[in-house]
Coordinates of C-alpha atoms in Angstrom, one line a residue:
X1 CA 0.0 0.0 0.0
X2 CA 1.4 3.7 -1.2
X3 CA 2.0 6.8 1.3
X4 CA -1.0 8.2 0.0
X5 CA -4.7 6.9 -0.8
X6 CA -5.5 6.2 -4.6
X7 CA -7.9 8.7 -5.7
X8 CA -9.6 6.2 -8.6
X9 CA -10.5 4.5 -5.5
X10 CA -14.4 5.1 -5.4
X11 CA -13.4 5.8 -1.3
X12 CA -10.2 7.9 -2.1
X13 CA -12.1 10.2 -5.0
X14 CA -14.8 10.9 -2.3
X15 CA -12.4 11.5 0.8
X16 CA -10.3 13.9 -1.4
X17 CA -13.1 15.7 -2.9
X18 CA -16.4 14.8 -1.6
X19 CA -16.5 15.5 2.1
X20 CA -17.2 19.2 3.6
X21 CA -14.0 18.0 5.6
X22 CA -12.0 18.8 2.2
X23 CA -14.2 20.8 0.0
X24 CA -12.0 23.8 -0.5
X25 CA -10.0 20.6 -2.5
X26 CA -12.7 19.9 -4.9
X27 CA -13.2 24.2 -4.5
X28 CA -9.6 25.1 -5.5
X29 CA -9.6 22.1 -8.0
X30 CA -13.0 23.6 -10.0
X31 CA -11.4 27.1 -10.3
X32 CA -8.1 25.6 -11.8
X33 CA -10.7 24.1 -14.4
X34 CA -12.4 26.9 -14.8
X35 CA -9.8 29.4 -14.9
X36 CA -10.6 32.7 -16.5
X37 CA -14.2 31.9 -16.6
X38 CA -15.4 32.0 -13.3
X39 CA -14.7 31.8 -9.6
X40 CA -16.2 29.4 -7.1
X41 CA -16.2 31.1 -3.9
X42 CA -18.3 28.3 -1.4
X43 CA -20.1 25.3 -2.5
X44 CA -22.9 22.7 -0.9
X45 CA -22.7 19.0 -1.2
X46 CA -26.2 17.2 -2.0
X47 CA -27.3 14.0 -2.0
X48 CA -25.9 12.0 -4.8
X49 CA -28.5 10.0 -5.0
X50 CA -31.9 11.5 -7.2
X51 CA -34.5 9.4 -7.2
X52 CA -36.7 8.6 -10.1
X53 CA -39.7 10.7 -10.6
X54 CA -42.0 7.9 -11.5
X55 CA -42.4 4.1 -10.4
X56 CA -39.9 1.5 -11.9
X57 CA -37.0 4.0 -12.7
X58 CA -33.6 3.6 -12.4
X59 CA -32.4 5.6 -9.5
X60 CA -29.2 7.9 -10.7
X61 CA -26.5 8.2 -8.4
X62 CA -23.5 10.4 -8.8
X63 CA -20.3 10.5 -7.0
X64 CA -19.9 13.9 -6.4
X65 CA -22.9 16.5 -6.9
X66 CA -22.8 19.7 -5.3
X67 CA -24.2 23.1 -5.6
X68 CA -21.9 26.3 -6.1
X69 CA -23.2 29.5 -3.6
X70 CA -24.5 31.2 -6.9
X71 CA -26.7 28.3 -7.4
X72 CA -24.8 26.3 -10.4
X73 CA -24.9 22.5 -10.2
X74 CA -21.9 20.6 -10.4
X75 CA -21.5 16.7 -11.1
X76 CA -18.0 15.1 -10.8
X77 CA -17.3 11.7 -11.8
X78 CA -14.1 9.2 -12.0
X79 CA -15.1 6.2 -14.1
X80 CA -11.8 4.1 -14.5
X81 CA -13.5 1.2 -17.1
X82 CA -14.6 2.2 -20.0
X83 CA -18.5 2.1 -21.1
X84 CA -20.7 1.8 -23.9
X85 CA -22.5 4.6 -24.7
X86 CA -20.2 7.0 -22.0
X87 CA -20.8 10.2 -23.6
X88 CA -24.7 9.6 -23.8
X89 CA -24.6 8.4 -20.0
X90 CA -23.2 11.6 -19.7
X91 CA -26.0 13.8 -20.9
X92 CA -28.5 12.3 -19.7
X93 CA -27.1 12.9 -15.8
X94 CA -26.7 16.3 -17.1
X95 CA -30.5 16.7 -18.5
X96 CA -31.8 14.9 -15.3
X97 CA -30.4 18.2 -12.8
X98 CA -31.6 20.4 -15.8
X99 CA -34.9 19.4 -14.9
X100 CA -35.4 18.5 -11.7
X101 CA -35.3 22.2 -11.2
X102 CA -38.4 22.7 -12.5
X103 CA -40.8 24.1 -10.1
X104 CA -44.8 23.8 -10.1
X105 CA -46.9 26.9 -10.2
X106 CA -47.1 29.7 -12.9
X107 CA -44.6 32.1 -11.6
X108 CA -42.0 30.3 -12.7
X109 CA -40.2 31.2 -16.0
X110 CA -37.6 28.5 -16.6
X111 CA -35.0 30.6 -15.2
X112 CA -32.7 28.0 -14.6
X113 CA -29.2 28.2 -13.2
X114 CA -26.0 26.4 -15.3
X115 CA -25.2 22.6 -15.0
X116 CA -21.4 21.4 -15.3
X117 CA -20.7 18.1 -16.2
X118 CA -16.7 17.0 -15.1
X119 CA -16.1 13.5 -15.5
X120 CA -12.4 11.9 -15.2
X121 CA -11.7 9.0 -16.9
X122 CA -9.0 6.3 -17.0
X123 CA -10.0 5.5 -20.7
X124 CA -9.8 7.4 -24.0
X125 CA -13.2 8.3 -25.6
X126 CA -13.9 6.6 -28.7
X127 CA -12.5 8.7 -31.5
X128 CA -10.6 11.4 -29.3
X129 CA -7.2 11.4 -28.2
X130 CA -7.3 14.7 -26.6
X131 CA -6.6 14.9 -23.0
X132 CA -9.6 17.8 -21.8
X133 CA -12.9 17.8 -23.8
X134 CA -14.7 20.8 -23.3
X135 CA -18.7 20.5 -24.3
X136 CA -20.7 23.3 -25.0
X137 CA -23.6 24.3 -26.6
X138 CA -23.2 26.6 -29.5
X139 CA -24.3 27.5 -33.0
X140 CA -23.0 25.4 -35.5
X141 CA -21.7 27.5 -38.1
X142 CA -20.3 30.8 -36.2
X143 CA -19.2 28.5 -33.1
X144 CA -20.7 31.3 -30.7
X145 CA -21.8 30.4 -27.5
X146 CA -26.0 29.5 -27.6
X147 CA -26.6 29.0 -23.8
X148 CA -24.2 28.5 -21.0
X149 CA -26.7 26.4 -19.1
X150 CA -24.5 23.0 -19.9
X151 CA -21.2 22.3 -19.8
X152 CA -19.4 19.1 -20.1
X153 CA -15.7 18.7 -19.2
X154 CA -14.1 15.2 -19.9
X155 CA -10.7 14.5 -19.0
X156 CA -9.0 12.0 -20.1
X157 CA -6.2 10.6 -18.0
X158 CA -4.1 8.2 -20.3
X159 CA -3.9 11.2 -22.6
X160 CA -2.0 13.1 -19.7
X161 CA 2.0 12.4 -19.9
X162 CA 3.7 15.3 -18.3
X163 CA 5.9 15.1 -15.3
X164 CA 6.1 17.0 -12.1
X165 CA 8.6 19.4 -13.9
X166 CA 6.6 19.6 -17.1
X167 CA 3.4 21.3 -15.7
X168 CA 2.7 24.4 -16.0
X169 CA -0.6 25.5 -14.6
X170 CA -1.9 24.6 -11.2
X171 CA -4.6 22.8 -13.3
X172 CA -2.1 20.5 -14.3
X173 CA -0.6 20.2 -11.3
X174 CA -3.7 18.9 -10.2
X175 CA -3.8 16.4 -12.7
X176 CA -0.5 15.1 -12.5
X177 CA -1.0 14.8 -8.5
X178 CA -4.1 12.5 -8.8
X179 CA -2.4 10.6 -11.4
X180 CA 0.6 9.5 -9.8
X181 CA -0.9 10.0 -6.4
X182 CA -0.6 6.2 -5.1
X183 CA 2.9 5.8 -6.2
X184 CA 4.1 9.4 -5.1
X185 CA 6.8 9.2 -2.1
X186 CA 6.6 12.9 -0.9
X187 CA 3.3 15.3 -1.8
X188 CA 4.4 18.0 -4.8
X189 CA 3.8 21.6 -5.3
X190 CA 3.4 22.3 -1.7
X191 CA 6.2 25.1 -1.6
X192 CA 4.0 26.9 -4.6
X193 CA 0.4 26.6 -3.5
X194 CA -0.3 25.5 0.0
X195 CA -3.7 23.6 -0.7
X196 CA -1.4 20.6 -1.6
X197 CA -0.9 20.5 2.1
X198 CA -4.2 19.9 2.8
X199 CA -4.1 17.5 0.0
X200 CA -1.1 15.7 1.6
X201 CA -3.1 15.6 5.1
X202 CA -6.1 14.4 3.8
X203 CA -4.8 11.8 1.1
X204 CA -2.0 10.1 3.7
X205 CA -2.7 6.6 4.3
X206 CA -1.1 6.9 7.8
X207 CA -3.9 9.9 9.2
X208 CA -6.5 6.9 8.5
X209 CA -7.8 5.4 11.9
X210 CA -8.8 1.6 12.1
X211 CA -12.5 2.0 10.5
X212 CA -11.4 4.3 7.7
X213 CA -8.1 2.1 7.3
X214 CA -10.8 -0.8 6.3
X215 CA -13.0 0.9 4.3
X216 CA -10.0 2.1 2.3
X217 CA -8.6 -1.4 1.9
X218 CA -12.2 -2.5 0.7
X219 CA -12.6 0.2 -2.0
X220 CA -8.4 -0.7 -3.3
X221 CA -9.0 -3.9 -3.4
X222 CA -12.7 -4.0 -5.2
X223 CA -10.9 -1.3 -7.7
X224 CA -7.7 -3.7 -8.2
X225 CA -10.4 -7.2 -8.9
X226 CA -12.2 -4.9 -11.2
X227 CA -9.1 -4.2 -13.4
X228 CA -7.6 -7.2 -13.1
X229 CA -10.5 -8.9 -14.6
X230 CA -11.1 -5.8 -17.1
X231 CA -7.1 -6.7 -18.2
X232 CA -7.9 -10.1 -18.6
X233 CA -10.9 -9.9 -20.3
X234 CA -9.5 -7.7 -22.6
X235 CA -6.9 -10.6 -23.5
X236 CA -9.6 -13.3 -23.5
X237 CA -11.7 -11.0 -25.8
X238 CA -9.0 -10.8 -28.3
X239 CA -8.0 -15.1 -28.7
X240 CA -11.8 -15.6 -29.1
X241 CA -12.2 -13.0 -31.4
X242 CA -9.0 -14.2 -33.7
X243 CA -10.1 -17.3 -33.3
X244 CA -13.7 -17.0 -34.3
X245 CA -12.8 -13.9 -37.0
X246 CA -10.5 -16.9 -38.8
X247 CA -12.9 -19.6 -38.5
X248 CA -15.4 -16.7 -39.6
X249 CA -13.3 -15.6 -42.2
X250 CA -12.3 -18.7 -44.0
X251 CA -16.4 -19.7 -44.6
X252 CA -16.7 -16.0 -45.8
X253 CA -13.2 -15.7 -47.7
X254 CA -14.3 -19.2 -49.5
X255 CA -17.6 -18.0 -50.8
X256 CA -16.4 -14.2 -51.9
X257 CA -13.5 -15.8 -53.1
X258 CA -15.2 -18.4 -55.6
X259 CA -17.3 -15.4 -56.5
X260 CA -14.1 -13.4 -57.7
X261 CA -12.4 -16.0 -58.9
X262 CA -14.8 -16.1 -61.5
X263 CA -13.4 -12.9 -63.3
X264 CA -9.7 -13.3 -62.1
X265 CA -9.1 -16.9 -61.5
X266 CA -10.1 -19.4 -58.9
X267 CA -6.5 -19.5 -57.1
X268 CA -6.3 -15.4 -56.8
X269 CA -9.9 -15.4 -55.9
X270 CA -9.3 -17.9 -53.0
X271 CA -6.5 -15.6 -51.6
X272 CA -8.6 -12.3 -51.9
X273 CA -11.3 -14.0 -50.2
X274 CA -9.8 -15.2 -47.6
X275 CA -7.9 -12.0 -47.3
X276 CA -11.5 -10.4 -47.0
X277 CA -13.3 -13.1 -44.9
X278 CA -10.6 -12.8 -42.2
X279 CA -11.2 -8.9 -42.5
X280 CA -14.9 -9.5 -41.3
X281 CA -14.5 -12.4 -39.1
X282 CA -11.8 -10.1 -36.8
X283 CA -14.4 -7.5 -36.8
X284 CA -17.2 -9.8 -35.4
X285 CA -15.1 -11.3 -33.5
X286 CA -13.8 -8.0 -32.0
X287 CA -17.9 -7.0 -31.2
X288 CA -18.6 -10.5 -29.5
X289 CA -15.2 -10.1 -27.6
X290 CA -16.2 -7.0 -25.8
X291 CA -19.7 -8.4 -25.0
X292 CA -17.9 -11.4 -23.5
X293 CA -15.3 -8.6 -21.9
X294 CA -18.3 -6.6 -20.2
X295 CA -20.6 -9.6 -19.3
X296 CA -17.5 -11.2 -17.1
X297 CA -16.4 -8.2 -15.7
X298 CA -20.6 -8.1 -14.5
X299 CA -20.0 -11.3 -13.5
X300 CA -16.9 -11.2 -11.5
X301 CA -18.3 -8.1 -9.7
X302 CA -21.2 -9.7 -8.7
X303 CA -19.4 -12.6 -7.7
X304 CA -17.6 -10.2 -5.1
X305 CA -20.9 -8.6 -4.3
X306 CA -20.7 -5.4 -5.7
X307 CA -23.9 -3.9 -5.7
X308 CA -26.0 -4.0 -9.0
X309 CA -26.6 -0.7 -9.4
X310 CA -22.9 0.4 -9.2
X311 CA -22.1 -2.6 -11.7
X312 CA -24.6 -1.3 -13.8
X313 CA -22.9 2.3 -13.9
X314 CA -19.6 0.2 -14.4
X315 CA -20.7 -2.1 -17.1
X316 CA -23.3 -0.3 -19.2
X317 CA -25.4 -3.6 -19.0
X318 CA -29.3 -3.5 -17.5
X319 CA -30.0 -4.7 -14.0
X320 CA -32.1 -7.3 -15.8
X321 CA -28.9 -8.6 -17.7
X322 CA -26.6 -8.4 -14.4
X323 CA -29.4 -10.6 -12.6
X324 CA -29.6 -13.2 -15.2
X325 CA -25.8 -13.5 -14.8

């Protein structure tokens, strides 16, 4: 176990930034986000889990969700495994505390305040290899701001490579800090900003007591099963899809191959189709591979009694699928 907690911990991202013990953390962090644009002076932690508004819906629960002291709503999440349909997930937290301010009566006017999205992730986006994803929503052709009533900030970590000499902004100081945080032998930036102090209090695995100390060693070790099995799925996903794109391939590259070979010759058309089949086949095999990859990571975590809902978050898949596992 490192000197200090591991923030991708689900207990470690909530004791750096989600108690009122250590809120001028996730305070001081926002504003190094949002530098330039606006200042968070004070803030209010709610309830992170919004019930549904009608019978039989899925309850949404966030990690972090907050309140600024002008009224803005802020959700911030660490998802370390990668999901399908992520970005969409996304939203739709983000339309849900859009309207649960709504009010009932005619007075009001839909005067609603802002709603930031800030998720961290451990994963790159499909089709983006940029480390900070900023999401606004503007016109399409002049790119000028529309409303400033949602915001979406994704970060992705991989993305990040600098080192503690590198960075030059206390935003990425922050960044590189939570990164390496669990493997970190002395607490950095402390002589430049002094909220890494309080950082270095609050993340130190010795200032746990016994019943913290536990709960800590829970979350680590919950987060460590979940990747271990996400890494080996990912391996298992990939022999069963060569395996099944070949055997895939060959019936395919066989029959495209007899159809070529018509107008080039039956030995060139049994290459090219094979060439082709193979093509396909890997693709399939790829699709079924991460369906097998997601359904044993369910699997696994239920098998260590995680709880569906936050396997559900984790997976993508329905609480319906995850109890037929």
């Amino acid at each position: 176990m490192g000197k200090y907690i591991n923030p991708f911990t689900d207990y470690g991202f909530k004791k750096i930034f989600g108690q009122e013990l250590s809120k001028d953390l996730l305070i001081d962090f926002l504003n190094d986000l949002l530098e330039g644009e606006r200042v968070i002076t004070d803030l209010t932690f709610l309830n992170n889990e919004q019930l549904p508004e009608w019978e039989d819906a899925r309850a949404l629960i966030y990690d972090i969700y907050c309140t600024t002291d002008t009224g803005e709503k802020i959700i911030v999440e660490m998802q370390n495994k990668s999901q399908i349909h992520f970005k969409e997930r996304a939203l739709f937290y983000l339309s849900h505390a859009v309207a649960r301010q709504g009010q009932v009566g005619c007075l009001w006017n839909f005067d609603i305040k802002a709603v930031y999205g800030v998720f961290f992730m451990n994963f790159l986006l499909k089709d983006n290899v940029q480390f900070r994803t900023d999401v606004i929503l503007a016109d399409r052709e002049t790119g000028k701001l529309f409303t400033d009533k949602m915001r979406q900030i994704f970060l992705a970590l991989p993305v990040f490579k600098k080192e503690e000499e590198d960075c030059e902004t206390n935003f990425e100081r922050w960044i590189y800090t939570l990164k390496n945080m669990e493997t970190l032998q002395r607490m950095p930036f402390k002589a430049r900003k002094a909220v890494f102090e309080k950082l270095e209090e609050i993340a130190s695995v010795s200032s746990l007591n016994e019943e913290e100390h536990e709960l800590y060693w829970k979350s680590l070790n919950a987060y460590r099963t979940a990747l271990s099995v996400h890494e080996a799925s990912i391996e298992e996903g990939k022999e069963i899809g060569i395996e099944e794109g070949k055997a895939i391939g060959k019936e395919i590259g066989i029959e495209e191959g007899k159809e070529i070979g018509k107008a080039i010759g039956i030995e060139e058309g049994k290459e090219i189709g094979k060439e082709i089949g193979i093509r396909i086949g890997i693709e399939q095999g790829r699709e079924e591979g991460k369906r097998q990859q997601t359904l044993s990571i369910a699997r696994t975590l239920k098998q260590n009694n995680i709880p569906p809902s936050i396997i559900a978050q984790s997976t993508g898949l329905s609480l319906e699928e995850i109890e037929a596992l």
